[in-house]
Short mmCIF file of C-alpha atoms in Angstrom, two decimals:
data_model
loop_
_atom_site.label_atom_id
_atom_site.label_comp_id
_atom_site.label_asym_id
_atom_site.label_seq_id
_atom_site.Cartn_x
_atom_site.Cartn_y
_atom_site.Cartn_z
CA UNK A 25 -43.63 -8.37 23.09
CA UNK A 26 -42.55 -11.67 24.70
CA UNK A 27 -40.18 -14.08 22.93
CA UNK A 28 -42.21 -16.71 20.94
CA UNK A 29 -40.76 -20.32 20.63
CA UNK A 30 -42.80 -22.24 18.12
CA UNK A 31 -42.43 -25.98 18.71
CA UNK A 32 -43.09 -28.88 21.26
CA UNK A 33 -42.15 -29.31 24.89
CA UNK A 34 -41.25 -33.00 23.60
CA UNK A 35 -39.07 -31.94 20.80
CA UNK A 36 -35.43 -32.31 21.49
CA UNK A 37 -34.50 -29.24 19.62
CA UNK A 38 -37.24 -27.08 20.96
CA UNK A 39 -36.07 -28.24 24.54
CA UNK A 40 -32.49 -26.88 23.71
CA UNK A 41 -33.84 -23.39 23.20
CA UNK A 42 -36.03 -23.71 26.44
CA UNK A 43 -32.92 -24.71 28.26
CA UNK A 44 -31.28 -21.55 27.25
CA UNK A 45 -34.20 -19.39 28.15
CA UNK A 46 -34.48 -20.96 31.67
CA UNK A 47 -30.67 -20.64 32.04
CA UNK A 48 -31.10 -16.95 31.42
CA UNK A 49 -34.34 -16.59 33.29
CA UNK A 50 -35.96 -15.06 30.40
CA UNK A 51 -39.83 -15.33 30.01
CA UNK A 52 -41.16 -16.77 26.67
CA UNK A 53 -44.23 -18.08 25.08
CA UNK A 54 -44.24 -21.69 23.64
CA UNK A 55 -46.49 -21.70 20.59
CA UNK A 56 -47.53 -25.19 19.87
CA UNK A 57 -46.87 -26.53 16.38
CA UNK A 58 -49.05 -29.54 15.72
CA UNK A 59 -46.91 -31.77 13.89
CA UNK A 60 -49.59 -34.48 13.73
CA UNK A 61 -51.55 -32.27 11.67
CA UNK A 62 -48.17 -31.63 9.64
CA UNK A 63 -48.47 -27.64 10.60
CA UNK A 64 -44.77 -27.48 10.35
CA UNK A 65 -45.08 -28.07 6.65
CA UNK A 66 -47.74 -25.43 6.04
CA UNK A 67 -47.04 -22.06 4.58
CA UNK A 68 -47.40 -20.08 7.67
CA UNK A 69 -44.79 -22.23 9.62
CA UNK A 70 -42.29 -22.46 6.60
CA UNK A 71 -42.21 -18.70 6.63
CA UNK A 72 -40.67 -18.71 10.06
CA UNK A 73 -38.57 -22.12 9.20
CA UNK A 74 -38.02 -22.87 5.61
CA UNK A 75 -36.88 -26.26 6.39
CA UNK A 76 -40.40 -27.38 8.32
CA UNK A 77 -38.39 -28.37 11.37
CA UNK A 78 -39.02 -27.55 15.03
CA UNK A 79 -38.44 -24.92 16.45
CA UNK A 80 -38.80 -21.51 15.06
CA UNK A 81 -38.30 -18.40 17.24
CA UNK A 82 -39.66 -14.75 17.02
CA UNK A 83 -38.12 -11.88 19.05
CA UNK A 84 -40.17 -8.75 17.97
CA UNK A 85 -39.45 -8.59 14.23
CA UNK A 86 -36.56 -10.93 14.49
CA UNK A 87 -37.27 -14.55 13.22
CA UNK A 88 -34.79 -17.32 13.76
CA UNK A 89 -34.57 -21.00 13.22
CA UNK A 90 -31.85 -23.78 14.07
CA UNK A 91 -32.01 -24.47 17.78
CA UNK A 92 -28.03 -23.81 18.23
CA UNK A 93 -28.31 -20.57 16.46
CA UNK A 94 -31.24 -19.51 18.74
CA UNK A 95 -29.40 -20.58 21.63
CA UNK A 96 -26.42 -18.36 20.71
CA UNK A 97 -28.62 -15.39 19.93
CA UNK A 98 -30.17 -15.72 23.43
CA UNK A 99 -26.79 -16.09 25.26
CA UNK A 100 -25.54 -12.95 23.35
CA UNK A 101 -28.58 -10.87 23.91
CA UNK A 102 -28.76 -11.82 27.63
CA UNK A 103 -25.00 -11.89 28.13
CA UNK A 104 -25.01 -10.21 31.52
CA UNK A 105 -27.96 -12.30 32.86
CA UNK A 106 -28.10 -15.73 34.25
CA UNK A 107 -25.38 -18.37 33.37
CA UNK A 108 -22.48 -17.17 31.37
CA UNK A 109 -22.94 -19.88 28.65
CA UNK A 110 -20.39 -18.73 26.03
CA UNK A 111 -17.51 -17.40 28.13
CA UNK A 112 -17.21 -14.61 25.57
CA UNK A 113 -15.20 -12.28 27.90
CA UNK A 114 -12.11 -14.46 27.55
CA UNK A 115 -11.11 -15.38 23.87
CA UNK A 116 -9.36 -18.52 24.85
CA UNK A 117 -12.16 -19.81 27.22
CA UNK A 118 -14.80 -19.12 24.57
CA UNK A 119 -12.69 -20.92 22.00
CA UNK A 120 -12.63 -24.03 24.11
CA UNK A 121 -16.48 -23.80 24.56
CA UNK A 122 -16.97 -23.34 20.74
CA UNK A 123 -14.88 -26.30 20.19
CA UNK A 124 -16.96 -28.53 22.32
CA UNK A 125 -19.96 -27.08 20.87
CA UNK A 126 -18.66 -28.33 17.37
CA UNK A 127 -17.91 -31.69 18.95
CA UNK A 128 -21.45 -32.01 19.97
CA UNK A 129 -22.61 -30.95 16.50
CA UNK A 130 -20.34 -33.03 14.32
CA UNK A 131 -19.39 -36.03 16.43
CA UNK A 132 -22.02 -36.71 19.08
CA UNK A 133 -25.48 -35.50 17.52
CA UNK A 134 -25.79 -37.82 14.46
CA UNK A 135 -25.34 -41.21 16.20
CA UNK A 136 -27.37 -40.24 19.50
CA UNK A 137 -30.26 -38.91 17.34
CA UNK A 138 -30.47 -41.92 15.19
CA UNK A 139 -30.28 -44.17 18.25
CA UNK A 140 -33.13 -42.30 19.96
CA UNK A 141 -35.25 -42.20 16.82
CA UNK A 142 -34.63 -46.04 16.38
CA UNK A 143 -35.29 -47.01 19.98
CA UNK A 144 -38.00 -44.24 21.13
CA UNK A 145 -39.80 -42.82 18.23
CA UNK A 146 -39.97 -46.05 15.88
CA UNK A 147 -41.97 -48.21 18.47
CA UNK A 148 -44.26 -45.13 18.92
CA UNK A 149 -44.99 -45.45 15.22
CA UNK A 150 -45.31 -49.18 15.36
CA UNK A 151 -42.05 -49.82 13.82
CA UNK A 152 -39.24 -52.04 15.04
CA UNK A 153 -35.78 -50.48 15.57
CA UNK A 154 -33.17 -51.34 12.91
CA UNK A 155 -30.89 -53.10 15.23
CA UNK A 156 -28.07 -53.23 12.75
CA UNK A 157 -28.29 -49.41 12.63
CA UNK A 158 -28.32 -49.09 16.06
CA UNK A 159 -25.36 -51.06 16.85
CA UNK A 160 -23.36 -49.30 14.24
CA UNK A 161 -24.55 -45.90 15.90
CA UNK A 162 -23.55 -47.26 19.23
CA UNK A 163 -20.12 -48.11 18.17
CA UNK A 164 -19.63 -44.45 16.82
CA UNK A 165 -21.19 -42.93 20.07
CA UNK A 166 -19.17 -45.29 22.20
CA UNK A 167 -15.92 -43.75 20.69
CA UNK A 168 -17.04 -40.19 21.21
CA UNK A 169 -18.09 -40.92 24.64
CA UNK A 170 -14.49 -42.42 25.22
CA UNK A 171 -13.01 -39.09 24.33
CA UNK A 172 -15.61 -37.42 26.71
CA UNK A 173 -14.44 -39.72 29.50
CA UNK A 174 -10.93 -38.81 29.16
CA UNK A 175 -11.79 -35.06 28.62
CA UNK A 176 -14.13 -35.06 31.84
CA UNK A 177 -11.27 -36.81 33.89
CA UNK A 178 -9.58 -33.54 33.48
CA UNK A 179 -12.53 -31.04 33.97
CA UNK A 180 -15.89 -31.05 35.49
CA UNK A 181 -17.67 -29.95 32.25
CA UNK A 182 -16.83 -30.30 28.72
CA UNK A 183 -15.04 -26.81 28.31
CA UNK A 184 -13.64 -26.35 31.55
CA UNK A 185 -14.71 -26.20 35.29
CA UNK A 186 -17.91 -24.37 34.49
CA UNK A 187 -21.15 -25.22 32.88
CA UNK A 188 -21.50 -23.76 29.26
CA UNK A 189 -23.42 -23.92 26.07
CA UNK A 190 -21.26 -27.04 25.11
CA UNK A 191 -22.94 -28.97 28.09
CA UNK A 192 -26.37 -27.37 27.57
CA UNK A 193 -26.49 -28.39 23.88
CA UNK A 194 -25.96 -32.30 24.75
CA UNK A 195 -28.72 -32.49 27.16
CA UNK A 196 -32.10 -33.07 25.03
CA UNK A 197 -30.96 -36.03 23.35
CA UNK A 198 -29.52 -37.65 26.37
CA UNK A 199 -32.66 -37.34 28.25
CA UNK A 200 -34.22 -39.65 25.66
CA UNK A 201 -31.13 -41.71 25.53
CA UNK A 202 -30.99 -42.51 29.17
CA UNK A 203 -34.48 -44.14 28.93
CA UNK A 204 -33.15 -46.69 26.41
CA UNK A 205 -31.50 -50.06 27.03
CA UNK A 206 -28.33 -48.33 25.84
CA UNK A 207 -28.04 -46.18 28.82
CA UNK A 208 -25.15 -48.08 30.03
CA UNK A 209 -23.03 -46.24 27.56
CA UNK A 210 -23.25 -43.47 30.00
CA UNK A 211 -23.45 -45.03 33.41
CA UNK A 212 -20.34 -47.39 32.70
CA UNK A 213 -18.11 -44.39 32.04
CA UNK A 214 -17.61 -42.85 35.66
CA UNK A 215 -16.59 -39.23 34.53
CA UNK A 216 -19.18 -39.21 31.82
CA UNK A 217 -21.88 -40.41 34.23
CA UNK A 218 -20.93 -37.78 36.96
CA UNK A 219 -21.02 -35.10 34.24
CA UNK A 220 -24.55 -36.46 33.24
CA UNK A 221 -25.90 -36.53 36.89
CA UNK A 222 -24.67 -32.98 37.54
CA UNK A 223 -25.98 -31.33 34.10
CA UNK A 224 -29.48 -33.26 34.65
CA UNK A 225 -29.95 -31.93 38.10
CA UNK A 226 -29.60 -28.21 37.48
CA UNK A 227 -33.20 -26.24 37.87
CA UNK A 228 -33.22 -25.47 34.19
CA UNK A 229 -32.65 -29.11 33.05
CA UNK A 230 -35.11 -30.40 35.70
CA UNK A 231 -37.64 -28.14 34.36
CA UNK A 232 -37.06 -28.66 30.78
CA UNK A 233 -37.14 -32.44 31.34
CA UNK A 234 -40.77 -32.36 32.46
CA UNK A 235 -41.66 -31.67 28.73
CA UNK A 236 -39.22 -34.22 27.29
CA UNK A 237 -41.66 -37.04 27.25
CA UNK A 238 -43.01 -38.83 24.17
CA UNK A 239 -46.95 -38.51 24.01
CA UNK B 13 5.14 -17.62 16.99
CA UNK B 14 3.10 -18.40 13.84
CA UNK B 15 -0.32 -20.08 13.66
CA UNK B 16 -0.03 -23.69 12.84
CA UNK B 17 -2.60 -25.67 10.99
CA UNK B 18 -1.93 -29.17 11.14
CA UNK B 19 -3.78 -30.83 8.11
CA UNK B 20 -3.64 -31.19 4.24
CA UNK B 21 -4.47 -28.73 1.68
CA UNK B 22 -6.72 -31.28 -0.06
CA UNK B 23 -8.75 -31.68 3.11
CA UNK B 24 -12.14 -29.91 2.94
CA UNK B 25 -12.10 -29.13 6.77
CA UNK B 26 -8.47 -28.05 6.66
CA UNK B 27 -9.44 -25.63 3.55
CA UNK B 28 -12.12 -24.21 5.56
CA UNK B 29 -9.37 -22.84 8.25
CA UNK B 30 -7.23 -21.83 5.32
CA UNK B 31 -9.96 -19.86 3.76
CA UNK B 32 -10.77 -18.05 6.96
CA UNK B 33 -6.88 -17.19 7.37
CA UNK B 34 -6.68 -15.85 3.84
CA UNK B 35 -9.96 -13.80 4.38
CA UNK B 36 -8.24 -12.33 7.32
CA UNK B 37 -4.82 -11.86 5.84
CA UNK B 38 -3.09 -13.82 8.44
CA UNK B 39 -0.02 -15.81 8.36
CA UNK B 40 0.14 -19.58 8.97
CA UNK B 41 2.11 -22.59 8.82
CA UNK B 42 0.54 -25.58 7.29
CA UNK B 43 2.09 -28.59 8.92
CA UNK B 44 1.45 -31.79 6.74
CA UNK B 45 -0.28 -34.53 8.48
CA UNK B 46 0.56 -37.85 6.59
CA UNK B 47 -2.80 -39.57 6.69
CA UNK B 48 -1.56 -42.44 4.21
CA UNK B 49 0.92 -43.34 7.26
CA UNK B 50 -2.04 -42.78 9.62
CA UNK B 51 -0.15 -40.15 11.50
CA UNK B 52 -3.40 -38.61 12.52
CA UNK B 53 -4.37 -41.71 14.56
CA UNK B 54 -0.90 -41.51 16.47
CA UNK B 55 -0.50 -40.35 20.03
CA UNK B 56 1.03 -37.00 19.11
CA UNK B 57 -1.64 -35.98 16.63
CA UNK B 58 -4.32 -37.18 19.02
CA UNK B 59 -3.05 -34.73 21.68
CA UNK B 60 -4.03 -32.24 19.49
CA UNK B 61 -7.22 -33.51 18.03
CA UNK B 62 -8.60 -36.48 20.36
CA UNK B 63 -10.95 -37.50 17.40
CA UNK B 64 -7.94 -37.96 15.02
CA UNK B 65 -9.49 -35.99 12.28
CA UNK B 66 -8.10 -33.07 10.20
CA UNK B 67 -7.28 -30.17 11.02
CA UNK B 68 -5.72 -29.39 14.34
CA UNK B 69 -4.63 -25.84 15.15
CA UNK B 70 -2.14 -24.16 17.45
CA UNK B 71 -1.71 -20.42 18.28
CA UNK B 72 0.79 -20.26 20.85
CA UNK B 73 -0.23 -22.17 23.91
CA UNK B 74 -3.81 -22.65 22.65
CA UNK B 75 -4.78 -25.81 20.75
CA UNK B 76 -8.14 -26.00 18.99
CA UNK B 77 -9.69 -28.60 16.63
CA UNK B 78 -13.26 -28.97 14.60
CA UNK B 79 -12.59 -26.43 11.70
CA UNK B 80 -15.79 -24.33 12.36
CA UNK B 81 -14.69 -23.47 15.84
CA UNK B 82 -11.23 -22.76 14.64
CA UNK B 83 -12.50 -20.24 11.96
CA UNK B 84 -14.89 -18.59 14.87
CA UNK B 85 -11.66 -18.32 16.85
CA UNK B 86 -9.80 -16.50 14.11
CA UNK B 87 -12.91 -14.30 13.15
CA UNK B 88 -12.93 -13.19 16.78
CA UNK B 89 -9.11 -12.83 17.29
CA UNK B 90 -8.76 -10.66 13.93
CA UNK B 91 -12.18 -9.04 14.27
CA UNK B 92 -10.99 -5.63 12.90
CA UNK B 93 -8.84 -7.19 10.18
CA UNK B 94 -9.92 -8.32 6.61
CA UNK B 95 -13.44 -9.70 5.92
CA UNK B 96 -16.11 -9.21 8.68
CA UNK B 97 -17.24 -12.74 8.78
CA UNK B 98 -19.56 -12.71 11.73
CA UNK B 99 -20.97 -9.39 11.61
CA UNK B 100 -20.75 -9.33 15.55
CA UNK B 101 -21.22 -5.38 15.76
CA UNK B 102 -24.98 -5.88 15.00
CA UNK B 103 -26.70 -8.44 17.14
CA UNK B 104 -29.67 -8.98 14.54
CA UNK B 105 -27.16 -9.55 11.63
CA UNK B 106 -24.97 -11.77 13.45
CA UNK B 107 -27.98 -13.93 14.39
CA UNK B 108 -28.85 -14.38 10.65
CA UNK B 109 -25.16 -15.36 9.94
CA UNK B 110 -25.22 -17.97 12.80
CA UNK B 111 -28.48 -19.40 11.57
CA UNK B 112 -27.05 -19.97 8.08
CA UNK B 113 -24.02 -21.39 9.51
CA UNK B 114 -26.11 -23.90 11.45
CA UNK B 115 -27.94 -24.44 8.25
CA UNK B 116 -24.69 -25.57 6.56
CA UNK B 117 -23.72 -27.70 9.56
CA UNK B 118 -27.16 -29.44 9.95
CA UNK B 119 -28.92 -29.41 6.70
CA UNK B 120 -26.06 -28.98 3.97
CA UNK B 121 -22.99 -30.78 5.24
CA UNK B 122 -24.02 -34.36 5.58
CA UNK B 123 -25.63 -35.02 2.21
CA UNK B 124 -22.92 -33.14 0.44
CA UNK B 125 -19.96 -34.82 2.24
CA UNK B 126 -21.50 -38.31 1.62
CA UNK B 127 -21.86 -37.44 -2.19
CA UNK B 128 -18.32 -36.24 -2.51
CA UNK B 129 -17.06 -39.30 -0.59
CA UNK B 130 -18.88 -41.67 -2.81
CA UNK B 131 -18.02 -39.90 -6.26
CA UNK B 132 -14.46 -38.52 -5.61
CA UNK B 133 -12.80 -40.39 -2.77
CA UNK B 134 -14.35 -43.96 -3.26
CA UNK B 135 -12.79 -44.11 -6.93
CA UNK B 136 -9.30 -43.11 -5.62
CA UNK B 137 -9.61 -46.11 -3.37
CA UNK B 138 -10.80 -48.38 -6.24
CA UNK B 139 -14.36 -48.62 -4.78
CA UNK B 140 -17.44 -48.06 -6.82
CA UNK B 141 -19.77 -45.41 -5.66
CA UNK B 142 -23.01 -46.62 -3.83
CA UNK B 143 -25.55 -45.26 -6.47
CA UNK B 144 -28.52 -45.69 -4.30
CA UNK B 145 -26.95 -43.74 -1.42
CA UNK B 146 -25.87 -40.96 -3.85
CA UNK B 147 -29.37 -40.72 -5.05
CA UNK B 148 -30.79 -40.59 -1.56
CA UNK B 149 -28.33 -37.83 -0.38
CA UNK B 150 -28.86 -36.19 -3.76
CA UNK B 151 -32.67 -35.92 -3.03
CA UNK B 152 -31.80 -34.44 0.48
CA UNK B 153 -29.36 -32.09 -0.98
CA UNK B 154 -31.89 -30.93 -3.61
CA UNK B 155 -34.45 -29.97 -1.00
CA UNK B 156 -31.68 -27.86 0.81
CA UNK B 157 -30.70 -26.09 -2.28
CA UNK B 158 -34.34 -25.33 -3.08
CA UNK B 159 -34.39 -23.29 0.19
CA UNK B 160 -31.10 -21.77 -0.76
CA UNK B 161 -32.45 -20.77 -4.39
CA UNK B 162 -35.41 -18.95 -2.71
CA UNK B 163 -33.24 -17.43 -0.08
CA UNK B 164 -30.56 -16.15 -2.70
CA UNK B 165 -33.33 -14.72 -4.79
CA UNK B 166 -33.86 -12.10 -1.83
CA UNK B 167 -30.10 -11.29 -1.02
CA UNK B 168 -26.81 -11.89 -2.77
CA UNK B 169 -25.35 -14.34 0.03
CA UNK B 170 -26.78 -16.68 2.47
CA UNK B 171 -27.00 -14.20 5.48
CA UNK B 172 -27.62 -10.98 3.60
CA UNK B 173 -25.97 -8.84 0.90
CA UNK B 174 -22.43 -9.47 2.22
CA UNK B 175 -20.16 -12.43 2.29
CA UNK B 176 -19.93 -14.06 5.69
CA UNK B 177 -18.66 -16.95 7.52
CA UNK B 178 -21.94 -18.59 6.48
CA UNK B 179 -20.98 -18.59 2.70
CA UNK B 180 -17.39 -19.65 3.52
CA UNK B 181 -18.22 -22.55 5.45
CA UNK B 182 -20.07 -24.03 2.30
CA UNK B 183 -16.95 -23.54 -0.05
CA UNK B 184 -14.63 -26.71 0.44
CA UNK B 185 -17.25 -29.54 -0.27
CA UNK B 186 -18.69 -27.35 -3.05
CA UNK B 187 -15.48 -27.27 -5.02
CA UNK B 188 -15.24 -31.01 -5.00
CA UNK B 189 -18.94 -31.24 -5.75
CA UNK B 190 -18.68 -29.31 -8.82
CA UNK B 191 -16.15 -31.68 -10.23
CA UNK B 192 -18.77 -34.49 -10.13
CA UNK B 193 -21.52 -35.48 -12.72
CA UNK B 194 -24.06 -33.95 -10.14
CA UNK B 195 -22.91 -30.26 -10.43
CA UNK B 196 -26.06 -29.62 -12.35
CA UNK B 197 -27.69 -29.32 -8.90
CA UNK B 198 -25.89 -26.07 -8.53
CA UNK B 199 -25.81 -24.76 -12.15
CA UNK B 200 -29.58 -25.50 -12.77
CA UNK B 201 -30.59 -23.23 -9.94
CA UNK B 202 -29.78 -19.61 -11.30
CA UNK B 203 -29.39 -17.73 -7.87
CA UNK B 204 -27.45 -20.57 -6.27
CA UNK B 205 -25.29 -20.74 -9.43
CA UNK B 206 -24.63 -17.13 -9.46
CA UNK B 207 -23.70 -17.46 -5.68
CA UNK B 208 -21.36 -20.08 -6.41
CA UNK B 209 -19.65 -18.25 -9.22
CA UNK B 210 -19.35 -15.31 -6.82
CA UNK B 211 -17.95 -17.12 -3.82
CA UNK B 212 -15.63 -19.10 -5.82
CA UNK B 213 -13.95 -16.04 -7.54
CA UNK B 214 -12.80 -14.48 -4.46
CA UNK B 215 -9.08 -14.17 -3.96
CA UNK B 216 -9.19 -16.34 -0.82
CA UNK B 217 -11.19 -18.97 -2.35
CA UNK B 218 -9.19 -19.09 -5.84
CA UNK B 219 -5.98 -19.50 -3.60
CA UNK B 220 -7.52 -22.26 -1.44
CA UNK B 221 -8.99 -24.15 -4.28
CA UNK B 222 -5.67 -24.70 -5.75
CA UNK B 223 -4.91 -27.16 -2.89
CA UNK B 224 -8.26 -28.82 -3.12
CA UNK B 225 -7.37 -31.55 -5.46
CA UNK B 226 -7.23 -35.30 -4.71
CA UNK B 227 -3.64 -36.72 -4.96
#
C-alpha cells in the first residue's frame, strides 16, 4: 500500500513532508483535505491527527502527524535511499544536524510563520496585516538570520557542507516569505541569500514549490 | 573530560538536559552562567550558543546548544545505558515517540512557557502578569491538554506504556506551572493528573526539581 499524505500542496507543513518524500524518491498519494469545508476538524480527520492540523500520514497501519516527525520517520525508514538527511552514521554530524533542526523549530519557525500569515493569508481573507506585529516579528527573524549569516559564512549549509533535514525544514515558509515585500531580509544577507538560492534550486524543492501557491 | 552543561539549575531548558543526564546516569559538571550579569550575552558564551540562551553543552571538542538536540545526542550516545528514551530499536515505536516530542515542541511549549513567564517570572521582576494574555494561552493549553487526556486514557505515557523523551521534555515547565493558580488544568484531568504524578515521582525528576526554583 502506498504512503498516504493527507493535506494540501499549498500547506507549508504538508510541503515539508512532500519535500522529504521527493528527496528520498519515494512514491506517495496526496489525499486532499478540504479545509474550506473544515474537513480537518471532522471526526475522520481527527482520528488521524487529534490536533486537526495538516498534514496527517499513513504508512500501512502506522498513522503519524506533526510534519517534522513524519520527515524523521521517512529519513529513518529510507536511510539508504536518496539524500542522507540526518547523517545518522556519525554521532557528531547528526548532533549538529539536530541542533539546527531545533533552531528552525524554536527560533525561526514562529516569527516567519506569523509574518507569512499576516502578509499572505490575511489579505486572502480580506484582512489587513497587523503592521506592528509584522515589524516585531521581523525584528526577531532578523536576529535569527544574523546568526544564520555568520553560520553560513563558515559552511555551505546549516549543519555543514552538505544539505540536510535542517535546511529542508526551513524551505516551505521561505517560499512564501520570498514573495512578500520583506524578502530583502534574505537577499540583503549574502550568505543566507546564496543558501536560499541553492536550496530552492534542488529538484525536490523546485517540484514541491509548484504546489506552494495560495488558491 | 566530563560533560559540561553551561546553564542554571532553575532554567527550564537547562533542567531538560539535566533530566536526560540523570535518566542516563551520566556524570556532568553544571557550569553556572550568571544571567544577572548578562554573561549569556557575552562573547565567550555566544561562542557556545550564538542565540545567547541557556543552556550550552560541551562534550570534549563537541559544542551543542538547544536543549532538545542535546537530549537527543545524550540518548544516542548512551543508547544502552539507563532509560531507553527514544525506543530507537523499533522504527514504529520511535516514530510515535518522535510525534509526541513534536507535539511538545509545537503545541504545548509556547502556551505553557508564556503562562509560566507571566505568572512566575513577571512578579519576580515587579511586573504584573498580563491577565488577558494568560487567559488566551490557557485556552490554547486547555485544548492541548484535552488531546493529552484522551491519549493518556489509552496508554500510561504519551508515546505508549513506557516513559520516553516525549514525557521528559514536558517536565520542566510543568514543575513551574503546577505552582501557579492554574494548576487545576492538570489536576482536573484525571489521566493527565495521573501522568503528572507518575513522571514527577521518578528519581531523575525529583532530583532535578530541587533546582527548579526561582531565586
